[in-house]
Every structure is written in C-alpha cells, then in structure tokens.
Coordinates of C-alpha atoms in Angstrom, one line a residue:
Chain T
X1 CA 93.2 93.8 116.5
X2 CA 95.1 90.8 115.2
X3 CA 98.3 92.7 115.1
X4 CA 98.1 93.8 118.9
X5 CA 97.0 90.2 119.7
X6 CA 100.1 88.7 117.9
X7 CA 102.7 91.3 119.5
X8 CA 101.2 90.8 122.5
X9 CA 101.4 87.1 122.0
X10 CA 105.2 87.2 121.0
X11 CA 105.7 89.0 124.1
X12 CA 104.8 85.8 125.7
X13 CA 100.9 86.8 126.6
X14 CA 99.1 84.0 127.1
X15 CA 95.8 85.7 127.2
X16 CA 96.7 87.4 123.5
X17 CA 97.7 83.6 122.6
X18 CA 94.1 82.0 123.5
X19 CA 92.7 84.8 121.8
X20 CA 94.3 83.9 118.4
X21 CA 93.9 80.4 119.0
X22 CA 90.0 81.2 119.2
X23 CA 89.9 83.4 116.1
X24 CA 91.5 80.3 114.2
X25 CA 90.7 77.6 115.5
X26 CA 87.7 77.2 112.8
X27 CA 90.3 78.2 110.4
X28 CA 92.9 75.4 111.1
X29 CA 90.2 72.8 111.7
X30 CA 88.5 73.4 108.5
X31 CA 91.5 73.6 106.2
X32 CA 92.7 70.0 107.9
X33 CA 89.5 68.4 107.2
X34 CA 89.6 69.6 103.6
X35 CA 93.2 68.6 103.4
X36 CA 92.2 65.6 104.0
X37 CA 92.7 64.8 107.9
X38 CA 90.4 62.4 109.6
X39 CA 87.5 63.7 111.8
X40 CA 88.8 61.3 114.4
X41 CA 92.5 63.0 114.2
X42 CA 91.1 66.7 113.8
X43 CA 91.4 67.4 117.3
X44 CA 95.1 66.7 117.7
X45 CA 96.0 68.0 114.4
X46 CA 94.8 71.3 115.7
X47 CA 96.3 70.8 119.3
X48 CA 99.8 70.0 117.2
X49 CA 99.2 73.1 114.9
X50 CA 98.8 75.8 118.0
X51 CA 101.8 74.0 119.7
X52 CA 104.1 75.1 116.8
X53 CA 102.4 78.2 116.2
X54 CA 103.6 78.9 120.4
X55 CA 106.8 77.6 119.5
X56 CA 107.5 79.2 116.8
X57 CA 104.9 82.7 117.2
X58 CA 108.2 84.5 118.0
X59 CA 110.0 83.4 114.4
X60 CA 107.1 85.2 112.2
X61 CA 107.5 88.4 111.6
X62 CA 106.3 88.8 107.9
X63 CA 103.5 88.0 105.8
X64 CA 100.3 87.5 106.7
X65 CA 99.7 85.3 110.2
X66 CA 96.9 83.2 108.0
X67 CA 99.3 82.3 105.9
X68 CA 101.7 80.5 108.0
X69 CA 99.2 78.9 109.9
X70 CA 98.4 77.7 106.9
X71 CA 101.9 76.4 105.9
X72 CA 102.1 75.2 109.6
X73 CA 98.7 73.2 109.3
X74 CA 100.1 71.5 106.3
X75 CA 103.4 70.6 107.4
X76 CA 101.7 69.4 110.8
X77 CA 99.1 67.3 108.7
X78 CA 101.9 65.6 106.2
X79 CA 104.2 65.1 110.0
X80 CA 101.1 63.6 111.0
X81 CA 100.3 61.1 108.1
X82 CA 103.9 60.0 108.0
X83 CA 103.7 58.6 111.4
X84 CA 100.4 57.5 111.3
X85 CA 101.4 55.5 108.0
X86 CA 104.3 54.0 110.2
X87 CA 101.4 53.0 112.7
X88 CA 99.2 51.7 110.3
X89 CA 96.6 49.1 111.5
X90 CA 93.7 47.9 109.9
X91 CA 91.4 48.1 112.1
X92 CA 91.8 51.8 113.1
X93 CA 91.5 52.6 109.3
X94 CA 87.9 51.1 109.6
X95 CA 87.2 52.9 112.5
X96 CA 88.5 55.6 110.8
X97 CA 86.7 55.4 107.6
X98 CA 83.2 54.3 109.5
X99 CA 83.6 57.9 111.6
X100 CA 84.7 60.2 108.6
X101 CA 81.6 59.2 106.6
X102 CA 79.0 60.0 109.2
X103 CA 80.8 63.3 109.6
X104 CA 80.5 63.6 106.1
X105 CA 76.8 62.3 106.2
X106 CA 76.1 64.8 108.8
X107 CA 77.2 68.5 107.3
X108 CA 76.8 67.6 103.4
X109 CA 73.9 67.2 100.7
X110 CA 74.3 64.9 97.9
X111 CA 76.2 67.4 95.7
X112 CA 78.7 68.5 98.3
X113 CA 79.6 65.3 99.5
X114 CA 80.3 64.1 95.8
X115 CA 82.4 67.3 95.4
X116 CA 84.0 67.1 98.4
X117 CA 85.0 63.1 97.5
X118 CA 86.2 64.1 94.4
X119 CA 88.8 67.4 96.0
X120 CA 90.0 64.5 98.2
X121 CA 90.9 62.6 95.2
X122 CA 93.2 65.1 94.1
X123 CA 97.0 65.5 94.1
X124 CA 98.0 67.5 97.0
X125 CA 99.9 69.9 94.7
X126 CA 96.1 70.4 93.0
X127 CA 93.5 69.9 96.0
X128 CA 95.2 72.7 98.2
X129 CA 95.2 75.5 95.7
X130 CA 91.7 74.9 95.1
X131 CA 90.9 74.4 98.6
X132 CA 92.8 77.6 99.6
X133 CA 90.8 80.0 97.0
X134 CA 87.5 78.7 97.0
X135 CA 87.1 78.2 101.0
X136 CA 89.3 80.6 102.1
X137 CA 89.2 83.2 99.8
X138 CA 93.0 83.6 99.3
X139 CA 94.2 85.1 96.3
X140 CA 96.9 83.8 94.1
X141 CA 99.7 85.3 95.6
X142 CA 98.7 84.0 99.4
X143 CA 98.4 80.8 98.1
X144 CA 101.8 80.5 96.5
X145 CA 103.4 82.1 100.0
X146 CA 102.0 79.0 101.6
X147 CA 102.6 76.6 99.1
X148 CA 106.3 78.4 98.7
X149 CA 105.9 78.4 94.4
X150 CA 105.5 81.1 92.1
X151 CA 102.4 82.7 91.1
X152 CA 102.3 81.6 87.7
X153 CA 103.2 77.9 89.3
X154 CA 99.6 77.7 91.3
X155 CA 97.6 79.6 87.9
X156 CA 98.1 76.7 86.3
X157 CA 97.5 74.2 89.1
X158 CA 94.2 75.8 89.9
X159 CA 93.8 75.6 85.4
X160 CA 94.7 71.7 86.3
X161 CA 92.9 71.2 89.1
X162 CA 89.6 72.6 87.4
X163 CA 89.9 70.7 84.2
X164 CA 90.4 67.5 86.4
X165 CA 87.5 68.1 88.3
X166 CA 85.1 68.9 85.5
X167 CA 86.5 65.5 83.4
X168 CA 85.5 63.7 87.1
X169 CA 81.6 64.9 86.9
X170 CA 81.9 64.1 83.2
X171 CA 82.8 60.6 84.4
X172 CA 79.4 60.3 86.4
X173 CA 77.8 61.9 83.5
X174 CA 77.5 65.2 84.4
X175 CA 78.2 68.2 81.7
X176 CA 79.9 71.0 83.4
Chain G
X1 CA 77.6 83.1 83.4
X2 CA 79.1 81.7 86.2
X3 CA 80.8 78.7 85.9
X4 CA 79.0 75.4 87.4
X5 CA 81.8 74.1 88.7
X6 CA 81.9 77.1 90.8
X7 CA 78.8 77.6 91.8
X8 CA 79.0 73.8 92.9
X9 CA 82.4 74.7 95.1
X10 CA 80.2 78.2 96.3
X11 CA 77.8 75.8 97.7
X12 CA 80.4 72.7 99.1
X13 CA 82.1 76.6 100.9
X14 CA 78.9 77.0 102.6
X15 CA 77.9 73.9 103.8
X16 CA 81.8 73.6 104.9
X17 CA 81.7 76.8 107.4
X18 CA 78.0 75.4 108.8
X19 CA 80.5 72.9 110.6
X20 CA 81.0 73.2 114.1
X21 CA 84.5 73.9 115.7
X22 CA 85.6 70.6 117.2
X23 CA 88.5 71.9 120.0
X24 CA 88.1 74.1 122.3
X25 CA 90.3 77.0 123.1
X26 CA 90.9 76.2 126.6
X27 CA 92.0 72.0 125.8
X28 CA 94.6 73.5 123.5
X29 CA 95.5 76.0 125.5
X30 CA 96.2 73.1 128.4
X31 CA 97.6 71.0 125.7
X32 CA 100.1 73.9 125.0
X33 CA 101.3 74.2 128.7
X34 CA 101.5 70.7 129.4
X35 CA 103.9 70.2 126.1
X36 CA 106.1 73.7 127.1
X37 CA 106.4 72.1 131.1
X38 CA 107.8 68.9 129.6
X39 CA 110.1 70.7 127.1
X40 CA 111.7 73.0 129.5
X41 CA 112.6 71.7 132.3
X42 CA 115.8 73.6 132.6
X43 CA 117.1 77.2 132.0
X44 CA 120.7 77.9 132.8
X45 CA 121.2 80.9 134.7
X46 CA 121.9 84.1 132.9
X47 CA 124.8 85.5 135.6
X48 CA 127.3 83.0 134.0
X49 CA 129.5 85.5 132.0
X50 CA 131.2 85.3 128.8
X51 CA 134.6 83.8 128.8
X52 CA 137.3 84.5 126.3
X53 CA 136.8 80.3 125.9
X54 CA 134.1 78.1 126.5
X55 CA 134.1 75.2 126.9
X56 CA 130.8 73.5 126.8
X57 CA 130.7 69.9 127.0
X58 CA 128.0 67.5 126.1
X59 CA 128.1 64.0 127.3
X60 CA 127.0 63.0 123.9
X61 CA 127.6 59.3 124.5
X62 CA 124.6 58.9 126.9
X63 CA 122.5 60.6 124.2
X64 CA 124.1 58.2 121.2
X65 CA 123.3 55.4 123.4
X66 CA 119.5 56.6 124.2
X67 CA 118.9 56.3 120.4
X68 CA 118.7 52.1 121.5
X69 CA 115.6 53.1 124.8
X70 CA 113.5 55.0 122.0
X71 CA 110.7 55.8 124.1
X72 CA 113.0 56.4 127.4
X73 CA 113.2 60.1 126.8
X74 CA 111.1 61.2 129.8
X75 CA 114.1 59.9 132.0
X76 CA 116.8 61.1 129.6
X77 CA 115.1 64.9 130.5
X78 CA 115.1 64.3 134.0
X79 CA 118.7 63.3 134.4
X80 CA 119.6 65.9 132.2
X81 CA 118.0 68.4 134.7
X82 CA 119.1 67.1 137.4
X83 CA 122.7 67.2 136.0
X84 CA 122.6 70.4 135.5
X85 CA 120.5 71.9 138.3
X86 CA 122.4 70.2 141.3
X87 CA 125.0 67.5 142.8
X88 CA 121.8 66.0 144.4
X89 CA 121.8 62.0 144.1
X90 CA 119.2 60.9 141.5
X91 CA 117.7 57.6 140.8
X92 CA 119.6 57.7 137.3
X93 CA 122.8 57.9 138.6
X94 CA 123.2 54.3 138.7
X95 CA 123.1 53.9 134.9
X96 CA 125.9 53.6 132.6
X97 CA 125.7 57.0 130.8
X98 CA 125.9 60.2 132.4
X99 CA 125.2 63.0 130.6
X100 CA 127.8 65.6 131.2
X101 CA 126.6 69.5 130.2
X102 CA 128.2 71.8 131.9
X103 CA 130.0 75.2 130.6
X104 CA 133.6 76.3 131.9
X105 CA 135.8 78.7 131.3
X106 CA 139.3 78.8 130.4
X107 CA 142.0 81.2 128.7
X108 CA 142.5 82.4 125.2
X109 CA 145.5 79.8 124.9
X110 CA 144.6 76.7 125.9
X111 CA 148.8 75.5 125.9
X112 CA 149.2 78.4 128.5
X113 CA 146.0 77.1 130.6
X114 CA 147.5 74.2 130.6
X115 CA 151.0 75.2 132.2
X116 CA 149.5 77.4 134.6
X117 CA 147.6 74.2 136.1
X118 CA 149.3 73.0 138.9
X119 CA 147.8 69.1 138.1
X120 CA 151.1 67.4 137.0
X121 CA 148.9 64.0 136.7
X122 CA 146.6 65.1 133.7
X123 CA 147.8 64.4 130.2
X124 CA 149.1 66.6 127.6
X125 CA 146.1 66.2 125.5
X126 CA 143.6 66.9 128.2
X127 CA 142.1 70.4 129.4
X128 CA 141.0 71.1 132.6
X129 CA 137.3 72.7 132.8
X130 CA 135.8 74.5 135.2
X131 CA 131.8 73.5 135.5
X132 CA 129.1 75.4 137.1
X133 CA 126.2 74.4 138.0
X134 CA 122.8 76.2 138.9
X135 CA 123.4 76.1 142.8
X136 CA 126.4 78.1 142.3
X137 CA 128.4 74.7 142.8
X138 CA 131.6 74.5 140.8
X139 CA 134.2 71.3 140.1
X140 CA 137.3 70.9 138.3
X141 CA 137.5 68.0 135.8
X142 CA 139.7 67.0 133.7
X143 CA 138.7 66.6 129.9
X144 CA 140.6 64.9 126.7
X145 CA 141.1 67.4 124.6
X146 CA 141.8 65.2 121.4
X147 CA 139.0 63.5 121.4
X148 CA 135.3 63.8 119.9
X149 CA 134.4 67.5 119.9
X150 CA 133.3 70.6 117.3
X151 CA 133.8 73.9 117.6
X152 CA 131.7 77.0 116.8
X153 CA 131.2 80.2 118.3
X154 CA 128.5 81.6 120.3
X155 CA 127.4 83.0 123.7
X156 CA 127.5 81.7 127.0
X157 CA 124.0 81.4 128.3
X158 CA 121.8 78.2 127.0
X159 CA 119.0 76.5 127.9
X160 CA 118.4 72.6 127.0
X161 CA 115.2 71.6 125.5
X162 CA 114.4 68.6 124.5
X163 CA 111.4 68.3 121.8
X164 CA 110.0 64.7 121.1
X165 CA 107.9 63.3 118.6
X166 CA 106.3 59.7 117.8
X167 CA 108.8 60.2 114.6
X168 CA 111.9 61.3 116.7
X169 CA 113.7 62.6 119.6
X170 CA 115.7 66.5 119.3
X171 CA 118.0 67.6 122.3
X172 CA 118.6 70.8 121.5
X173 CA 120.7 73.6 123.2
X174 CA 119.9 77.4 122.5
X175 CA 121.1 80.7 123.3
X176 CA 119.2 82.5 126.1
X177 CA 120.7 86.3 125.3
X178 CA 117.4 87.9 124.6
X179 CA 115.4 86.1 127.4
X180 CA 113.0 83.4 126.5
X181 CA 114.0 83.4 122.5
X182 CA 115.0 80.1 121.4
X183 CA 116.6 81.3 118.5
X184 CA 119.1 80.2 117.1
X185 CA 119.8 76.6 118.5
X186 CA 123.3 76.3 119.0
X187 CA 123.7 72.4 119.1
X188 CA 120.9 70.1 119.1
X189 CA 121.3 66.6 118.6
X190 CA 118.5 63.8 116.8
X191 CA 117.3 61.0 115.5
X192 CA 114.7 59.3 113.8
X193 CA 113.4 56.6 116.2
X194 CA 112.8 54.6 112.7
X195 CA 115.6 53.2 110.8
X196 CA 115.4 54.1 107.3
X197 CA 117.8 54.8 104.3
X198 CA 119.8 58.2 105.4
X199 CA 118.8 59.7 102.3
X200 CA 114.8 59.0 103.8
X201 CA 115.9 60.6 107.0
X202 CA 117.5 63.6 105.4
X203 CA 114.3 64.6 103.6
X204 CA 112.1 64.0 106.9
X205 CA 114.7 66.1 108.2
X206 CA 115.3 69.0 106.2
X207 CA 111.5 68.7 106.0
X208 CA 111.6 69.7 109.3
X209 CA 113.8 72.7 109.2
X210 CA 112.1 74.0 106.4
X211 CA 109.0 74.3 108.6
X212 CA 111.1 76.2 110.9
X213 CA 111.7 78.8 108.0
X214 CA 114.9 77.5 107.1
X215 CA 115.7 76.8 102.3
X216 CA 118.7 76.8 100.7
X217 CA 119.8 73.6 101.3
X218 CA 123.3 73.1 100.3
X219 CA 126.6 70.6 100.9
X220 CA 128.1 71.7 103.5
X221 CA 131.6 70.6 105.5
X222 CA 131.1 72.7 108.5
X223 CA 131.8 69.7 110.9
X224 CA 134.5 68.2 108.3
X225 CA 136.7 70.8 109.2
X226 CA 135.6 71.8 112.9
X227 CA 134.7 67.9 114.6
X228 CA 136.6 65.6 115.3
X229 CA 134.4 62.3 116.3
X230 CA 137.1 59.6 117.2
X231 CA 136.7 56.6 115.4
X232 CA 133.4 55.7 116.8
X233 CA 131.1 58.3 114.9
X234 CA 131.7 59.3 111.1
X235 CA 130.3 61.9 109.7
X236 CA 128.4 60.7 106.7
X237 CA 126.5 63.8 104.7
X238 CA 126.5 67.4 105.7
X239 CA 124.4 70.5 104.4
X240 CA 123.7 73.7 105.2
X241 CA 120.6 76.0 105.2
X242 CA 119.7 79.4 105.3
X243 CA 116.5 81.2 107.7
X244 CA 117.0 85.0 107.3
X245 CA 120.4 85.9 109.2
X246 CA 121.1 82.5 110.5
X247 CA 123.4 79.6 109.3
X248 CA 122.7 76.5 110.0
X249 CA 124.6 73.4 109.4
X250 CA 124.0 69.9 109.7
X251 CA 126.1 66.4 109.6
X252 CA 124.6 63.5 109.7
X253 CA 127.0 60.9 111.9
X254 CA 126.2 57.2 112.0
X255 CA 127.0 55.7 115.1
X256 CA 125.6 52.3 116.3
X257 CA 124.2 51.5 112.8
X258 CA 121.8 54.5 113.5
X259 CA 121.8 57.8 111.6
X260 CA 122.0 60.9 114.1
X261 CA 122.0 64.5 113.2
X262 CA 124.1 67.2 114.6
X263 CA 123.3 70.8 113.9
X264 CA 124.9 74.2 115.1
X265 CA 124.0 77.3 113.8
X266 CA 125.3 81.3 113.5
X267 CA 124.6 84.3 112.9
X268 CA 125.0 85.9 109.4
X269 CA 127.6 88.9 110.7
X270 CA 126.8 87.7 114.1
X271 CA 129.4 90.2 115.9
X272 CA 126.7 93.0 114.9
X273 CA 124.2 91.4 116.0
X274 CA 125.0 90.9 120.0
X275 CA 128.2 92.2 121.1
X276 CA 128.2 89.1 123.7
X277 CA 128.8 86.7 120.8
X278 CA 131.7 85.2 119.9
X279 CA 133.0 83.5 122.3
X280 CA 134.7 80.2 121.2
X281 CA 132.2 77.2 122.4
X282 CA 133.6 73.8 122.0
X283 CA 131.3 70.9 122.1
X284 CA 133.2 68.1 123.7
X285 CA 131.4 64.6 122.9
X286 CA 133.1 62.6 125.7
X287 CA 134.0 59.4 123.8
X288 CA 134.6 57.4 127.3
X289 CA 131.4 57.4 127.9
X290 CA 129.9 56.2 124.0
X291 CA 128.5 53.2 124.0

C-alpha cells in the first residue's frame, strides 16, 4: 500500500502525496515533540517536514520511507532551532515554556512527565536512539540508517543512554 | 524480569500515542502548494535544443548585490521571471541590477564564431550570444568573454528555482531532461543572510547538502581551475561531495564582505547516463553589472 502510494507520489500524484502525509503525520509530530520541539512550533515543524519530503520524494529510492522521514524531521528540527536561536527573545521563550507545560500537563501522569523531562535532558546523540526504539519500535539497524552511524555506534549509546537515565531516578531517589 | 526502566518507557510509549495529531492533512497539503507556486515560477521551454556550445549567462551581479536587500527576494523572483519569460516592461526594470539568464548558442570554436561575425565594433575578448526567450523572442548581445565565468558541462534545458529560508536565500538552476526532476542542480547560487565566520557557514552548509543525500566531503578545486571571477570575487574554500552518481562541487567566494556559495554538479559517467549531456555550459557572471 505504502509502496504504490510512494510511486504514485513520485510520479507527482498529489492525491498518493496527502495520503502519505496522513499515514505520518502522527509519526513526524510525535517524534518532534519527543525530540524536543515546542508544542507551539509542532505545527510548522511538520508543515517544513512534508515540504522537503515533496521536494525531495523523488530523490529516495532506498531504505525504508520511515526512515528518512525520520532523518528529514531531524535535520528540519536542528534547521529549525538554529534560526529560532538567531531569533531568540525572551518573552516568546516564556510563552513558549508556559504552553509546552500544559501540553505536558494535559497527556502525562506523574511518572511519564518525570520521564519524559528527564529524555529531554539528554544529549541528542543519546535521547534519539532511545526515543527511536522505545516509541517507534525501530530496530538497531533503522536507527543507525537515520542517525547515519554504525550499529555497534547506537548499542552503546542506547547502553549510555540507559545507564544515564537510571543514575537520574537514582538522583530523585528512586532504585531502578 | 523486565527491566523498570522499561516498563516505565512502555508506559511514557502509551501515554505518548494517546496524543492527538495537531496538523491537518489538508493545511499541509495547502502549505505545500503555496511554497512549490512561490518556488517555480519559471520553467524554460524544453524545444530549445542542444548546441555544440552553450552559453548560459547569469547576471550574477544583481544576485551578489541582493545578498545587501536580505528579505527582497520576492522581487528578485519576479524580475527573474519576467526576464526570462518576456521583453514586457516590468516595475523592476528601473533598478540598477538586471539579472541577465538567458542561454545562446554558438560554435565549437569560439575564435571561428568570432570571425564569422560580421560586428567589426565588438572586442576581441568578447563573444556574441544569441538569447532566447520563452515568447520565442531572440537578441544578439555582445558578452566579455574574459571576464567572470565557470565552465562545466551539462544539458540545455533548465528551470530556475529559487528556495528561501529565514537562514538563507538559494537561486538554483537545474536540468529539466527528465520533466519535472530537479536533479541535479547545475548552478545554484547562496548565502547565509547572517554573517558569520565562513568556517560556521560551511558547516550550515554542507549541513544542508547532506540532507539532500549528499557525504564525502572533500577539498575540491573544481572552480580554481574552471572560474575565472575578475578581481571582484575570490574564491575562498572549495569541496566536493558525493550523492550516488552525482558530483557536486562548491566554492565559497567572498564578495562584498559576505560569504556566497557557488555549486555545479555532474554526473558520475554522465555521457551514459543521457545522451543529451555534454554540452559545454559556461556560466558567465557579468562583472559590469557587480555591485
């Protein structure tokens, strides 16, 4: 189904390209927000995700489709913070802040809001491994085609990432 | 026994997919068109032929001086358009760039093109070109030869696309032999509308391309030894990169104290690939017109 919809789309199908975009959308939105994008920016994240998946549909022709939109929402995400840093003003940040945590108030329990706080605290090079393979389900090998490193290279950052996780809930007292 | 931590991230999993989407299909969708309308505003028609020659020329001095109206693409676009698609007076034509990007066609030998012109007037060191334009308009101009150009070989139909970001602005020119396919840009021209230390810029930028599929990054001296940019331009870095069969390489050029990046790219084997390529393009940066 996917397939046709993405030969289709490459064909220049606008109909098989709203399609996909509806079978990811959650996808793309999800993985931002546990990247670390603001609810307030999660909107045009995604709209600039989709754009370069148009633009670009026609340049991928291996792998899996999930796993460049993957690579694309992370490269669209880092594009986005650099410019946003440029932009920076105070104000918007509380705005910002204010926003994200009655999103986070709104969808999470105690527990999940402590572990999500604590993913966001994470290196980048640690946070998405973790975030690919626990709420996405990718294996090993998807997640070093997104993250463009070696198998062995994202083992040992999910090894890291774990061990740094666990020494956080040992920090709020919590044996794990 | 499962591990806490996991059961902990099971349970974070689940309470992440009870969000609710956030776009809609149909905004992005709108979003999408909206961006492709702004971005092509101009095909070049596919019955130009191939020419044992080309001669394409880029008015590159309007672009170099745009760099200092960050934020005036929308205009930039328009001329550019209008350039192309017609002779038809334009509100822009009053400013003091014009942006010149047009194809012609000459001989093999330039020397003998040149004797067989019957302009006694032009200079040694100038070529006559031939430009076409969509309304099946053609004029004759005369073009300094010596001065800021590169060279590189490619097909003869393009379309211009221009691609800008709150980060930076990309004119970019690409072949149009397999219909709508955008690959592989033959020229594009950009900048960073913040100044920052070129080695900054060249990150952001090969950042960029490596989102586009392109890794290897190497030095390259593609433009050293094909460009010549008068003595208003230099050429300050180059590299090359590597996306499946295509070449691309890239010099950065500081011009106005600002860093701008040229790029042309090939074909690995590229006569295989389309029989049509190889034609001799030469990218002529009119240096009367830099600014």
């Amino acid at each position: 189904m996917e397939e046709q919809l993405l030969l289709r789309a490459k064909r220049g199908d606008d109909d098989a390209f709203s399609q996909l975009v509806e079978m990811h959308v959650k996808t793309v939105e999800k993985f931002a927000f546990q990247i670390g994008v603001s609810p307030t920016h999660i909107d045009d994240v995604t709209q600039e995700v989709f754009l370069k998946v148009y633009r670009f549909l026609h340049k991928h022709n291996r792998g899996k489709f999930t796993t460049w939109l993957y690579t694309v929402t992370m490269n669209v995400v880092r594009d986005f913070y650099r410019k946003e840093q440029q932009m920076k003003r105070k104000t918007i940040e509380f705005q910002r802040f204010a926003k994200e945590q009655m999103f986070i108030e709104d969808y999470f329990d105690e527990e999940s809001k402590e572990l999500h706080g604590m993913i966001q605290q994470l290196d980048e090079k640690y946070r998405v491994p973790i975030i690919l393979h626990y709420f996405h389900g990718q294996n090993y090998q998807e997640i070093a085609s997104v993250l463009g490193v070696t198998e062995g290279a994202v083992k040992t950052r999910m090894l890291r990432a774990k061990q740094k996780l666990k020494a956080e809930y040992e920090k709020v007292g919590e044996q794990l | 026994m499962t591990d806490q931590l996991e059961k902990k991230l099971h349970q974070l999993k689940e309470q992440y997919d009870e969000i609710p989407t956030h776009s809609n299909t149909r905004s992005i969708m709108d979003h999408i068109k909206k961006e492709e309308r702004k971005s092509r505003r101009f095909y070049v028609p596919k019955q130009i032929q191939v020419a044992s020659l080309v001669v394409l020329m880029i008015g590159i001095g309007y672009i170099l001086g745009m760099n200092q109206f960050a934020g005036d693409e929308e205009l930039a676009t328009t001329e550019m358009a209008e350039t192309f698609s017609s002779e038809s007076d334009t509100a822009m034509s009053g400013s003091d760039g014009e942006i010149h990007m047009s194809m012609a066609e000459e001989g093999y030998d330039e020397a003998e093109s040149y004797s067989e012109n019957n302009n006694e007037a032009r200079m040694e060191n100038e070529v006559e070109v031939t430009t076409f334009h969509l309304e099946g308009i053609e004029e004759k101009r005369a073009f300094p030869m010596n001065d800021a150009y590169f060279s590189t070989s490619y097909d003869v139909n393009f379309h211009y696309n221009q691609r800008s970001s709150l980060d930076m602005t990309r004119h970019q020119v690409y072949t149009d032999f397999i219909g709508d396919n955008e690959e592989p840009v033959v020229f594009e021209l950009s900048y960073f509308h913040q100044l920052h230390e070129v080695e900054h810029l060249i990150d952001d930028y090969q950042n960029i391309l490596r989102q586009e599929g392109f890794l290897q990054f190497e030095e390259g001296s593609y433009f050293s030894n094909h460009t010549s940019l008068g003595d208003q331009a230099a050429i300050v870095s180059e590299f090359t990169s590597v996306s499946k069969d295509i070449h691309t390489s890239v010099a950065i050029i500081e011009h106005n104290e600002r860093y701008l990046f040229i790029r042309t790219s090939q074909f690995d084997g590229y006569a295989e690939e389309n029989e049509r390529l190889g034609a001799e393009i030469k990218f002529m940066i009119d240096r009367l017109s830099l600014h």
